mmCIF file of C-alpha atoms (C1' of nucleotides) in Angstrom:
data_model
loop_
_atom_site.group_PDB
_atom_site.id
_atom_site.type_symbol
_atom_site.label_atom_id
_atom_site.label_comp_id
_atom_site.label_asym_id
_atom_site.label_seq_id
_atom_site.Cartn_x
_atom_site.Cartn_y
_atom_site.Cartn_z
ATOM 1 C CA UNK L 214 -27.806 -6.847 -0.739
ATOM 2 C CA UNK L 215 -25.753 -3.350 -1.109
ATOM 3 C CA UNK L 216 -23.375 -3.095 -4.029
ATOM 4 C CA UNK L 217 -19.772 -1.789 -3.493
ATOM 5 C CA UNK L 218 -17.443 -0.356 -6.120
ATOM 6 C CA UNK L 219 -16.161 -3.661 -7.119
ATOM 7 C CA UNK L 220 -19.522 -4.759 -8.084
ATOM 8 C CA UNK L 221 -19.600 -1.762 -10.418
ATOM 9 C CA UNK L 222 -16.145 -2.856 -11.973
ATOM 10 C CA UNK L 223 -17.244 -6.436 -12.450
ATOM 11 C CA UNK L 224 -20.492 -5.439 -14.120
ATOM 12 C CA UNK L 225 -18.413 -3.224 -16.663
ATOM 13 C CA UNK L 226 -16.037 -6.269 -17.070
ATOM 14 C CA UNK L 227 -18.940 -8.721 -17.998
ATOM 15 C CA UNK L 228 -20.301 -6.220 -20.504
ATOM 16 C CA UNK L 229 -17.021 -5.240 -22.098
ATOM 17 C CA UNK L 230 -15.452 -8.703 -22.077
ATOM 18 C CA UNK L 231 -17.888 -11.481 -21.695
ATOM 19 C CA UNK L 232 -15.488 -13.782 -22.972
ATOM 20 C CA UNK L 233 -13.076 -13.456 -19.629
ATOM 21 C CA UNK L 234 -13.841 -14.659 -16.179
ATOM 22 C CA UNK L 235 -13.033 -11.659 -14.482
ATOM 23 C CA UNK L 236 -14.563 -13.058 -11.027
ATOM 24 C CA UNK L 237 -11.309 -13.260 -9.316
ATOM 25 C CA UNK L 238 -11.418 -9.632 -9.055
ATOM 26 C CA UNK L 239 -14.406 -9.906 -6.896
ATOM 27 C CA UNK L 240 -11.741 -10.969 -4.257
ATOM 28 C CA UNK L 241 -8.392 -9.753 -5.380
ATOM 29 C CA UNK L 242 -9.826 -6.147 -5.916
ATOM 30 C CA UNK L 243 -11.964 -6.073 -2.548
ATOM 31 C CA UNK L 244 -8.942 -7.172 -0.456
ATOM 32 C CA UNK L 245 -6.732 -4.540 -2.046
ATOM 33 C CA UNK L 246 -9.716 -2.023 -1.646
ATOM 34 C CA UNK L 247 -10.638 -2.940 1.898
ATOM 35 C CA UNK L 248 -6.859 -2.680 2.964
ATOM 36 C CA UNK L 249 -6.613 1.079 1.497
ATOM 37 C CA UNK L 250 -9.789 2.175 3.130
ATOM 38 C CA UNK L 251 -8.995 0.520 6.631
ATOM 39 C CA UNK L 252 -5.523 2.000 6.429
ATOM 40 C CA UNK L 253 -6.862 5.375 5.755
ATOM 41 C CA UNK L 254 -9.345 5.289 8.697
ATOM 42 C CA UNK L 255 -6.760 3.707 11.146
ATOM 43 C CA UNK L 256 -4.382 6.639 10.358
ATOM 44 C CA UNK L 257 -7.270 8.934 11.763
ATOM 45 C CA UNK L 258 -7.199 7.181 15.030
ATOM 46 C CA UNK L 259 -3.230 7.296 15.096
ATOM 47 C CA UNK L 260 -3.362 11.078 14.407
ATOM 48 C CA UNK L 261 -4.875 11.320 17.949
ATOM 49 C CA UNK L 262 -1.780 10.016 19.369
ATOM 50 C CA UNK L 263 0.733 11.929 17.097
ATOM 51 C CA UNK L 264 1.845 8.532 15.539
ATOM 52 C CA UNK L 265 2.431 7.203 12.020
ATOM 53 C CA UNK L 266 0.946 3.711 11.139
ATOM 54 C CA UNK L 267 4.369 2.300 10.433
ATOM 55 C CA UNK L 268 5.454 3.843 13.746
ATOM 56 C CA UNK L 269 2.595 2.023 15.671
ATOM 57 C CA UNK L 270 3.532 -1.344 13.943
ATOM 58 C CA UNK L 271 7.129 -1.355 15.042
ATOM 59 C CA UNK L 272 6.285 -0.575 18.532
ATOM 60 C CA UNK L 273 3.735 -3.095 18.475
ATOM 61 C CA UNK L 274 5.876 -5.625 17.029
ATOM 62 C CA UNK L 275 8.414 -5.116 20.097
ATOM 63 C CA UNK L 276 5.748 -4.857 22.623
ATOM 64 C CA UNK L 277 4.237 -8.000 21.797
ATOM 65 C CA UNK L 278 7.336 -9.736 21.656
ATOM 66 C CA UNK L 279 7.157 -9.527 25.605
ATOM 67 C CA UNK L 280 10.193 -8.687 27.889
ATOM 68 C CA UNK L 281 12.727 -7.251 27.601
ATOM 69 C CA UNK L 282 10.876 -5.727 24.522
ATOM 70 C CA UNK L 283 13.945 -6.108 22.218
ATOM 71 C CA UNK L 284 14.385 -7.550 18.823
ATOM 72 C CA UNK L 285 17.083 -7.229 16.270
ATOM 73 C CA UNK L 286 16.712 -5.350 13.123
ATOM 74 C CA UNK L 287 16.728 -8.521 11.182
ATOM 75 C CA UNK L 288 13.741 -9.766 13.290
ATOM 76 C CA UNK L 289 11.749 -6.411 12.700
ATOM 77 C CA UNK L 290 12.284 -6.918 8.765
ATOM 78 C CA UNK L 291 11.224 -10.582 9.170
ATOM 79 C CA UNK L 292 8.008 -9.775 10.955
ATOM 80 C CA UNK L 293 7.430 -6.614 8.807
ATOM 81 C CA UNK L 294 6.541 -6.515 5.092
ATOM 82 C CA UNK L 295 9.084 -3.814 4.327
ATOM 83 C CA UNK L 296 12.795 -4.252 3.316
ATOM 84 C CA UNK L 297 15.962 -3.663 5.617
ATOM 85 C CA UNK L 298 16.491 -0.150 4.494
ATOM 86 C CA UNK L 299 13.068 0.654 5.351
ATOM 87 C CA UNK L 300 13.736 -0.737 8.920
ATOM 88 C CA UNK L 301 16.838 1.257 9.273
ATOM 89 C CA UNK L 302 15.006 4.513 8.474
ATOM 90 C CA UNK L 303 12.107 3.683 10.818
ATOM 91 C CA UNK L 304 14.502 2.843 13.677
ATOM 92 C CA UNK L 305 16.392 6.218 13.083
ATOM 93 C CA UNK L 306 13.085 8.069 13.401
ATOM 94 C CA UNK L 307 11.860 6.055 16.645
ATOM 95 C CA UNK L 308 15.090 6.406 18.501
ATOM 96 C CA UNK L 309 15.266 10.113 17.400
ATOM 97 C CA UNK L 310 11.761 10.271 19.104
ATOM 98 C CA UNK L 311 13.063 8.474 22.135
ATOM 99 C CA UNK L 312 10.577 5.572 21.700
ATOM 100 C CA UNK L 313 13.225 2.938 20.936
ATOM 101 C CA UNK L 314 17.078 2.307 21.653
ATOM 102 C CA UNK L 315 19.551 1.115 19.082
ATOM 103 C CA UNK L 316 22.465 -0.663 20.533
ATOM 104 C CA UNK L 317 25.199 -2.990 18.661
ATOM 105 C CA UNK L 318 24.667 -6.631 19.993
ATOM 106 C CA UNK L 319 27.833 -7.548 22.151
ATOM 107 C CA UNK L 320 27.393 -11.160 20.948
ATOM 108 C CA UNK L 321 27.642 -10.401 17.402
ATOM 109 C CA UNK L 322 28.643 -7.214 16.547
ATOM 110 C CA UNK L 323 27.003 -7.318 13.037
ATOM 111 C CA UNK L 324 23.830 -7.268 14.681
ATOM 112 C CA UNK L 325 21.721 -4.353 15.911
ATOM 113 C CA UNK L 326 19.436 -4.560 19.165
ATOM 114 C CA UNK L 327 16.355 -2.310 19.270
ATOM 115 C CA UNK L 328 14.613 -2.239 22.592
ATOM 116 C CA UNK L 329 11.392 -0.435 23.751
ATOM 117 C CA UNK L 330 12.156 2.541 25.810
ATOM 118 C CA UNK L 331 9.870 3.097 28.878
ATOM 119 C CA UNK L 332 8.173 6.163 26.958
ATOM 120 C CA UNK L 333 7.828 3.813 24.123
ATOM 121 C CA UNK L 334 6.368 1.122 26.214
ATOM 122 C CA UNK L 335 4.046 3.256 27.691
ATOM 123 C CA UNK L 336 2.669 5.001 24.686
ATOM 124 C CA UNK L 337 2.363 1.560 22.926
ATOM 125 C CA UNK L 338 0.339 0.191 25.690
ATOM 126 C CA UNK L 339 -2.001 2.840 25.708
ATOM 127 C CA UNK L 340 -2.443 3.142 22.079
ATOM 128 C CA UNK L 341 -3.143 -0.519 21.393
ATOM 129 C CA UNK L 342 -6.163 -0.423 23.420
ATOM 130 C CA UNK L 343 -7.767 2.275 21.545
ATOM 131 C CA UNK L 344 -6.424 1.038 18.597
ATOM 132 C CA UNK L 345 -8.197 -2.183 18.710
ATOM 133 C CA UNK L 346 -11.347 -0.908 19.863
ATOM 134 C CA UNK L 347 -11.154 1.226 16.739
ATOM 135 C CA UNK L 348 -10.795 -1.436 14.554
ATOM 136 C CA UNK L 349 -13.660 -3.299 16.033
ATOM 137 C CA UNK L 350 -15.920 -0.261 15.319
ATOM 138 C CA UNK L 351 -14.828 -0.514 11.427
ATOM 139 C CA UNK L 352 -15.964 -4.258 11.592
ATOM 140 C CA UNK L 353 -19.288 -3.613 13.092
ATOM 141 C CA UNK L 354 -20.842 -4.061 9.694
ATOM 142 C CA UNK L 355 -20.104 -7.810 10.289
ATOM 143 C CA UNK L 356 -21.829 -10.112 12.883
ATOM 144 C CA UNK L 357 -19.534 -12.119 15.321
ATOM 145 C CA UNK L 358 -19.960 -15.088 13.235
ATOM 146 C CA UNK L 359 -19.330 -13.533 9.934
ATOM 147 C CA UNK L 360 -16.026 -11.995 11.592
ATOM 148 C CA UNK L 361 -14.921 -15.726 12.405
ATOM 149 C CA UNK L 362 -15.921 -16.817 8.825
ATOM 150 C CA UNK L 363 -13.895 -13.990 7.377
ATOM 151 C CA UNK L 364 -10.874 -14.529 9.252
ATOM 152 C CA UNK L 365 -10.933 -18.288 8.593
ATOM 153 C CA UNK L 366 -11.267 -17.420 4.806
ATOM 154 C CA UNK L 367 -8.356 -14.906 4.848
ATOM 155 C CA UNK L 368 -6.300 -17.403 6.751
ATOM 156 C CA UNK L 369 -6.934 -20.018 3.935
ATOM 157 C CA UNK L 370 -5.952 -17.328 1.598
ATOM 158 C CA UNK L 371 -2.874 -15.974 3.238
ATOM 159 C CA UNK L 372 -1.749 -19.868 3.745
ATOM 160 C CA UNK L 373 -2.060 -20.523 -0.012
ATOM 161 C CA UNK L 374 -0.149 -17.506 -0.664
ATOM 162 C CA UNK L 375 2.630 -19.065 1.359
ATOM 163 C CA UNK L 376 2.321 -16.982 4.747
ATOM 164 C CA UNK L 377 3.141 -18.913 7.711
ATOM 165 C CA UNK L 378 3.421 -18.465 11.558
ATOM 166 C CA UNK L 379 6.989 -17.820 12.984
ATOM 167 C CA UNK L 380 5.819 -18.363 16.532
ATOM 168 C CA UNK I 87 -5.974 -25.994 10.206
ATOM 169 C CA UNK I 88 -2.763 -24.401 9.198
ATOM 170 C CA UNK I 89 -1.543 -21.279 11.145
ATOM 171 C CA UNK I 90 -0.691 -18.077 9.208
ATOM 172 C CA UNK I 91 1.487 -15.127 10.420
ATOM 173 C CA UNK I 92 -1.398 -13.391 12.332
ATOM 174 C CA UNK I 93 -1.981 -16.449 14.339
ATOM 175 C CA UNK I 94 1.502 -15.746 15.590
ATOM 176 C CA UNK I 95 0.601 -12.291 16.417
ATOM 177 C CA UNK I 96 -2.397 -12.967 17.990
ATOM 178 C CA UNK I 97 -0.962 -15.532 20.230
ATOM 179 C CA UNK I 98 1.677 -13.074 21.270
ATOM 180 C CA UNK I 99 -0.879 -10.368 22.174
ATOM 181 C CA UNK I 100 -3.106 -12.972 24.145
ATOM 182 C CA UNK I 101 0.038 -13.665 26.293
ATOM 183 C CA UNK I 102 0.999 -10.064 26.778
ATOM 184 C CA UNK I 103 -2.290 -8.288 27.007
ATOM 185 C CA UNK I 104 -4.754 -10.602 27.937
ATOM 186 C CA UNK I 105 -6.801 -7.729 29.081
ATOM 187 C CA UNK I 106 -7.255 -6.393 25.653
ATOM 188 C CA UNK I 107 -9.655 -7.892 22.881
ATOM 189 C CA UNK I 108 -7.098 -7.969 19.687
ATOM 190 C CA UNK I 109 -9.301 -10.170 17.804
ATOM 191 C CA UNK I 110 -10.149 -7.312 15.190
ATOM 192 C CA UNK I 111 -6.633 -7.665 14.168
ATOM 193 C CA UNK I 112 -7.390 -11.270 12.824
ATOM 194 C CA UNK I 113 -9.226 -9.257 10.176
ATOM 195 C CA UNK I 114 -7.733 -5.862 9.834
ATOM 196 C CA UNK I 115 -4.179 -7.565 10.077
ATOM 197 C CA UNK I 116 -5.055 -10.189 7.285
ATOM 198 C CA UNK I 117 -6.517 -7.830 4.860
ATOM 199 C CA UNK I 118 -3.595 -5.800 5.063
ATOM 200 C CA UNK I 119 -1.141 -8.518 4.611
ATOM 201 C CA UNK I 120 -3.203 -10.264 1.945
ATOM 202 C CA UNK I 121 -3.059 -6.961 -0.015
ATOM 203 C CA UNK I 122 0.560 -6.929 0.058
ATOM 204 C CA UNK I 123 1.175 -10.689 -0.924
ATOM 205 C CA UNK I 124 -1.341 -10.238 -3.717
ATOM 206 C CA UNK I 125 0.004 -7.380 -4.836
ATOM 207 C CA UNK I 126 3.729 -8.440 -4.870
ATOM 208 C CA UNK I 127 2.736 -11.679 -6.684
ATOM 209 C CA UNK I 128 0.553 -9.408 -9.626
ATOM 210 C CA UNK I 129 3.702 -7.651 -10.112
ATOM 211 C CA UNK I 130 5.449 -10.850 -10.888
ATOM 212 C CA UNK I 131 2.893 -11.215 -13.860
ATOM 213 C CA UNK I 132 3.024 -7.575 -14.882
ATOM 214 C CA UNK I 133 6.638 -7.749 -15.215
ATOM 215 C CA UNK I 134 6.201 -10.195 -17.855
ATOM 216 C CA UNK I 135 4.511 -7.297 -19.940
ATOM 217 C CA UNK I 136 6.666 -4.804 -18.941
ATOM 218 C CA UNK I 137 4.074 -2.906 -16.989
ATOM 219 C CA UNK I 138 3.649 -1.635 -13.484
ATOM 220 C CA UNK I 139 0.626 -2.360 -11.448
ATOM 221 C CA UNK I 140 -0.406 1.387 -11.515
ATOM 222 C CA UNK I 141 -0.284 1.176 -15.439
ATOM 223 C CA UNK I 142 -2.527 -1.791 -15.686
ATOM 224 C CA UNK I 143 -4.986 -0.076 -13.383
ATOM 225 C CA UNK I 144 -5.356 3.043 -15.565
ATOM 226 C CA UNK I 145 -5.439 1.053 -18.633
ATOM 227 C CA UNK I 146 -8.128 -1.385 -17.249
ATOM 228 C CA UNK I 147 -10.373 1.743 -16.118
ATOM 229 C CA UNK I 148 -10.492 3.053 -19.336
ATOM 230 C CA UNK I 149 -10.821 -0.177 -21.062
ATOM 231 C CA UNK I 150 -13.877 -1.458 -19.123
ATOM 232 C CA UNK I 151 -15.589 1.982 -19.353
ATOM 233 C CA UNK I 152 -16.407 0.923 -22.987
ATOM 234 C CA UNK I 153 -16.159 2.913 -26.274
ATOM 235 C CA UNK I 154 -14.755 5.195 -26.843
ATOM 236 C CA UNK I 155 -12.256 4.254 -23.963
ATOM 237 C CA UNK I 156 -12.416 7.680 -22.687
ATOM 238 C CA UNK I 157 -12.625 9.313 -19.400
ATOM 239 C CA UNK I 158 -11.701 12.701 -17.756
ATOM 240 C CA UNK I 159 -8.674 12.927 -15.489
ATOM 241 C CA UNK I 160 -11.430 13.676 -12.707
ATOM 242 C CA UNK I 161 -13.203 10.296 -13.421
ATOM 243 C CA UNK I 162 -9.915 8.253 -13.209
ATOM 244 C CA UNK I 163 -9.114 9.983 -9.986
ATOM 245 C CA UNK I 164 -12.707 8.852 -8.408
ATOM 246 C CA UNK I 165 -12.391 5.404 -9.845
ATOM 247 C CA UNK I 166 -9.008 5.079 -8.509
ATOM 248 C CA UNK I 167 -7.723 5.032 -4.762
ATOM 249 C CA UNK I 168 -4.971 8.143 -5.447
ATOM 250 C CA UNK I 169 -5.014 11.737 -5.424
ATOM 251 C CA UNK I 170 -5.263 14.021 -8.748
ATOM 252 C CA UNK I 171 -1.767 14.795 -8.286
ATOM 253 C CA UNK I 172 -0.748 10.889 -8.933
ATOM 254 C CA UNK I 173 -3.150 10.639 -11.699
ATOM 255 C CA UNK I 174 -1.726 13.686 -13.637
ATOM 256 C CA UNK I 175 1.819 11.878 -13.359
ATOM 257 C CA UNK I 176 0.313 8.591 -14.559
ATOM 258 C CA UNK I 177 -1.209 10.091 -17.496
ATOM 259 C CA UNK I 178 2.115 11.856 -18.377
ATOM 260 C CA UNK I 179 4.065 8.535 -18.343
ATOM 261 C CA UNK I 180 1.283 6.458 -20.123
ATOM 262 C CA UNK I 181 0.950 9.162 -22.744
ATOM 263 C CA UNK I 182 4.876 9.044 -23.164
ATOM 264 C CA UNK I 183 4.466 5.375 -23.644
ATOM 265 C CA UNK I 184 1.971 6.177 -26.493
ATOM 266 C CA UNK I 185 -0.741 3.981 -24.643
ATOM 267 C CA UNK I 186 -3.101 6.788 -23.903
ATOM 268 C CA UNK I 187 -3.970 10.519 -25.306
ATOM 269 C CA UNK I 188 -4.334 13.520 -23.275
ATOM 270 C CA UNK I 189 -6.931 16.328 -24.751
ATOM 271 C CA UNK I 190 -8.324 19.262 -23.533
ATOM 272 C CA UNK I 191 -12.261 18.674 -23.281
ATOM 273 C CA UNK I 192 -13.398 21.162 -26.245
ATOM 274 C CA UNK I 193 -16.944 21.266 -24.292
ATOM 275 C CA UNK I 194 -15.324 22.589 -21.040
ATOM 276 C CA UNK I 195 -11.739 23.630 -21.332
ATOM 277 C CA UNK I 196 -11.002 22.972 -17.505
ATOM 278 C CA UNK I 197 -11.237 19.203 -18.147
ATOM 279 C CA UNK I 198 -8.891 16.792 -19.625
ATOM 280 C CA UNK I 199 -10.186 13.710 -21.673
ATOM 281 C CA UNK I 200 -7.777 10.620 -21.602
ATOM 282 C CA UNK I 201 -8.466 8.022 -24.235
ATOM 283 C CA UNK I 202 -6.873 4.690 -24.928
ATOM 284 C CA UNK I 203 -4.752 4.461 -28.112
ATOM 285 C CA UNK I 204 -5.198 1.424 -30.451
ATOM 286 C CA UNK I 205 -1.789 0.491 -28.706
ATOM 287 C CA UNK I 206 -3.128 0.820 -25.270
ATOM 288 C CA UNK I 207 -6.381 -1.008 -26.011
ATOM 289 C CA UNK I 208 -4.455 -4.128 -27.686
ATOM 290 C CA UNK I 209 -2.129 -4.209 -24.628
ATOM 291 C CA UNK I 210 -4.695 -4.344 -22.046
ATOM 292 C CA UNK I 211 -6.829 -6.482 -23.809
ATOM 293 C CA UNK I 212 -4.280 -9.026 -24.051
ATOM 294 C CA UNK I 213 -3.167 -8.503 -20.300
ATOM 295 C CA UNK I 214 -6.487 -8.921 -18.751
ATOM 296 C CA UNK I 215 -6.762 -12.152 -19.695
ATOM 297 C CA UNK I 216 -3.538 -13.515 -18.433
ATOM 298 C CA UNK I 217 -3.838 -11.435 -15.549
ATOM 299 C CA UNK I 218 -7.282 -12.752 -14.442
ATOM 300 C CA UNK I 219 -6.144 -16.229 -15.051
ATOM 301 C CA UNK I 220 -3.209 -15.674 -12.890
ATOM 302 C CA UNK I 221 -5.352 -14.207 -10.039
ATOM 303 C CA UNK I 222 -7.588 -17.442 -10.211
ATOM 304 C CA UNK I 223 -4.273 -19.415 -9.661
ATOM 305 C CA UNK I 224 -3.551 -17.032 -6.546
ATOM 306 C CA UNK I 225 -6.937 -17.955 -5.081
ATOM 307 C CA UNK I 226 -6.613 -21.757 -5.701
ATOM 308 C CA UNK I 227 -6.314 -22.534 -1.904
ATOM 309 C CA UNK I 228 -10.216 -21.548 -1.845
ATOM 310 C CA UNK I 229 -13.004 -23.518 -3.172
ATOM 311 C CA UNK I 230 -15.642 -21.982 -5.581
ATOM 312 C CA UNK I 231 -18.097 -21.845 -2.657
ATOM 313 C CA UNK I 232 -15.500 -20.389 -0.225
ATOM 314 C CA UNK I 233 -14.394 -17.812 -2.932
ATOM 315 C CA UNK I 234 -18.009 -16.788 -2.984
ATOM 316 C CA UNK I 235 -18.377 -16.695 0.623
ATOM 317 C CA UNK I 236 -15.122 -14.594 1.031
ATOM 318 C CA UNK I 237 -16.256 -12.008 -1.912
ATOM 319 C CA UNK I 238 -19.672 -11.548 0.049
ATOM 320 C CA UNK I 239 -18.145 -10.898 3.234
ATOM 321 C CA UNK I 240 -15.756 -8.523 1.904
ATOM 322 C CA UNK I 241 -18.451 -6.523 0.201
ATOM 323 C CA UNK I 242 -20.324 -6.346 3.432
ATOM 324 C CA UNK I 243 -17.157 -5.064 5.099
ATOM 325 C CA UNK I 244 -16.571 -2.462 2.261
ATOM 326 C CA UNK I 245 -20.180 -1.398 2.278
ATOM 327 C CA UNK I 246 -19.747 -0.745 6.083
ATOM 328 C CA UNK I 247 -16.580 1.327 5.357
ATOM 329 C CA UNK I 248 -18.628 3.612 3.088
ATOM 330 C CA UNK I 249 -17.626 2.106 -0.215
ATOM 331 C CA UNK I 250 -20.152 2.448 -2.799
ATOM 332 C CA UNK I 251 -20.867 1.312 -6.579
ATOM 333 C CA UNK I 252 -21.020 4.395 -8.929
ATOM 334 C CA UNK I 253 -22.509 2.441 -11.768
ATOM 335 C "C1'" DG U 265 -15.690 32.173 -6.220
ATOM 336 C "C1'" DA U 266 -15.719 27.225 -7.666
ATOM 337 C "C1'" DA U 267 -14.252 23.343 -10.782
ATOM 338 C "C1'" DG U 268 -10.688 20.960 -12.762
ATOM 339 C "C1'" DA U 269 -5.921 19.643 -13.517
ATOM 340 C "C1'" DT U 270 -1.008 20.652 -12.534
ATOM 341 C "C1'" DT U 271 3.191 21.934 -9.789
ATOM 342 C "C1'" DG U 272 6.591 21.037 -6.711
ATOM 343 C "C1'" DA U 273 8.091 20.026 -1.826
ATOM 344 C "C1'" DG U 274 8.547 16.147 1.297
ATOM 345 C "C1'" DC U 275 7.784 11.324 2.541
ATOM 346 C "C1'" DG U 276 8.568 6.388 3.054
ATOM 347 C "C1'" DC U 277 9.468 2.925 0.039
ATOM 348 C "C1'" DT U 278 12.624 -0.541 -2.836
ATOM 349 C "C1'" DC U 279 16.969 -1.947 -5.090
ATOM 350 C "C1'" DA U 280 21.704 -2.294 -5.611
ATOM 351 C "C1'" DA U 281 25.996 -0.832 -3.718
ATOM 352 C "C1'" DT U 282 28.639 -0.704 0.316
ATOM 353 C "C1'" DC U 283 30.782 -1.285 5.115
ATOM 354 C "C1'" DT U 284 31.583 -4.060 9.121
ATOM 355 C "C1'" DT U 285 31.764 -8.147 11.536
ATOM 356 C "C1'" DC U 286 31.780 -13.144 11.451
ATOM 357 C "C1'" DG Q 132 32.617 -15.579 1.421
ATOM 358 C "C1'" DA Q 133 28.553 -14.867 4.174
ATOM 359 C "C1'" DA Q 134 25.663 -12.411 7.459
ATOM 360 C "C1'" DG Q 135 23.836 -8.135 9.069
ATOM 361 C "C1'" DA Q 136 22.693 -3.484 8.556
ATOM 362 C "C1'" DT Q 137 23.316 1.106 6.397
ATOM 363 C "C1'" DT Q 138 23.745 4.264 2.296
ATOM 364 C "C1'" DG Q 139 21.976 6.782 -1.414
ATOM 365 C "C1'" DA Q 140 19.472 6.895 -5.889
ATOM 366 C "C1'" DG Q 141 14.939 6.635 -7.775
ATOM 367 C "C1'" DC Q 142 10.196 5.821 -7.705
ATOM 368 C "C1'" DG Q 143 5.211 7.213 -6.620
ATOM 369 C "C1'" DC Q 144 2.662 8.796 -3.702
ATOM 370 C "C1'" DT Q 145 0.348 12.739 -0.633
ATOM 371 C "C1'" DC Q 146 -0.405 17.631 0.465
ATOM 372 C "C1'" DA Q 147 -1.029 22.413 -0.118
ATOM 373 C "C1'" DA Q 148 -0.221 26.110 -3.439
ATOM 374 C "C1'" DT Q 149 -1.334 27.368 -7.845
ATOM 375 C "C1'" DC Q 150 -3.127 28.204 -12.628
ATOM 376 C "C1'" DT Q 151 -6.819 28.159 -16.016
ATOM 377 C "C1'" DT Q 152 -11.522 28.304 -17.238
ATOM 378 C "C1'" DC Q 153 -16.232 28.163 -15.675
#
DNA sequence: GAAGATTGAGCGCTCAATCTTC
DNA sequence: GAAGATTGAGCGCTCAATCTTC
């Protein structure tokens, strides 16, 4: 079995602090490291479309919501993991690129409706195909059975951390 | 089996783009989400010690390296996942708090040696106990056997992504 | 010229304060 | 007053340019 960087860290801790059970780092450290490595590699693929990761995230959220590809700013905040200030900024930039429109909700003028433009929909529909295929390649070290196991264990972890489905 | 937020996303994709295999999101999305949720919860614990997560990371890297708790800036770059500019900045702040010292390496004056001060060592030795215990609590949704499985699958993923042990 | 660290510009985030609408 | 979004200050990062030492 090959060792990863976290195995090295755990060996150092065992040597230096044998009195402490540092085994939780074997999961928390690996989740953190995997997230950063994956994010970095995914950006390589987004670069081919002139997209930032956060741009794809917003476009994909609107796309998978289905017709009319429209959500309020608040719904985008809820389904992202960033604050409302960050969403305001993201919408500014995507609207500037002509990928979404921003309109006041006539039914509740405090609320803002964000809608995918035809250009935004075309882009996200194209990128999502390449994106998921690219992700599948990043997971190629895992067998189909291992992928199912891993997804299931991560779900258990997430639910334990309070994550829940909204749909 | 409880559903998490990623199950909701996958259900939307299956509905909107049944032609695309979006299953890789079941792993990539969960890894990313778990990393963010864990990071957020860990900060709650660091707050009790007036520490930022990045501060603990640097102190812990020096501590687990063993006596004399000293690494070059370059070694800190290599064992972190940030750039050299970020490490320069982190050292500035930790030195300002008296938790590390920064000295030019007499043997190679291009290199900078970062050493844990007694105060830095005392702090990290205290925090690591609470930190790992807190992490164990965050993983409590998983049985001991599930934790081993999860750590092993994440290792396989990491090695597949090019991560490797340096010690 | 290369190795190693630092600097400064630019980016996207968080947080608290603010504005508008209910 | 609460709900919903925006604003602006501050933070820590990346990246490319730079400086010192080899």
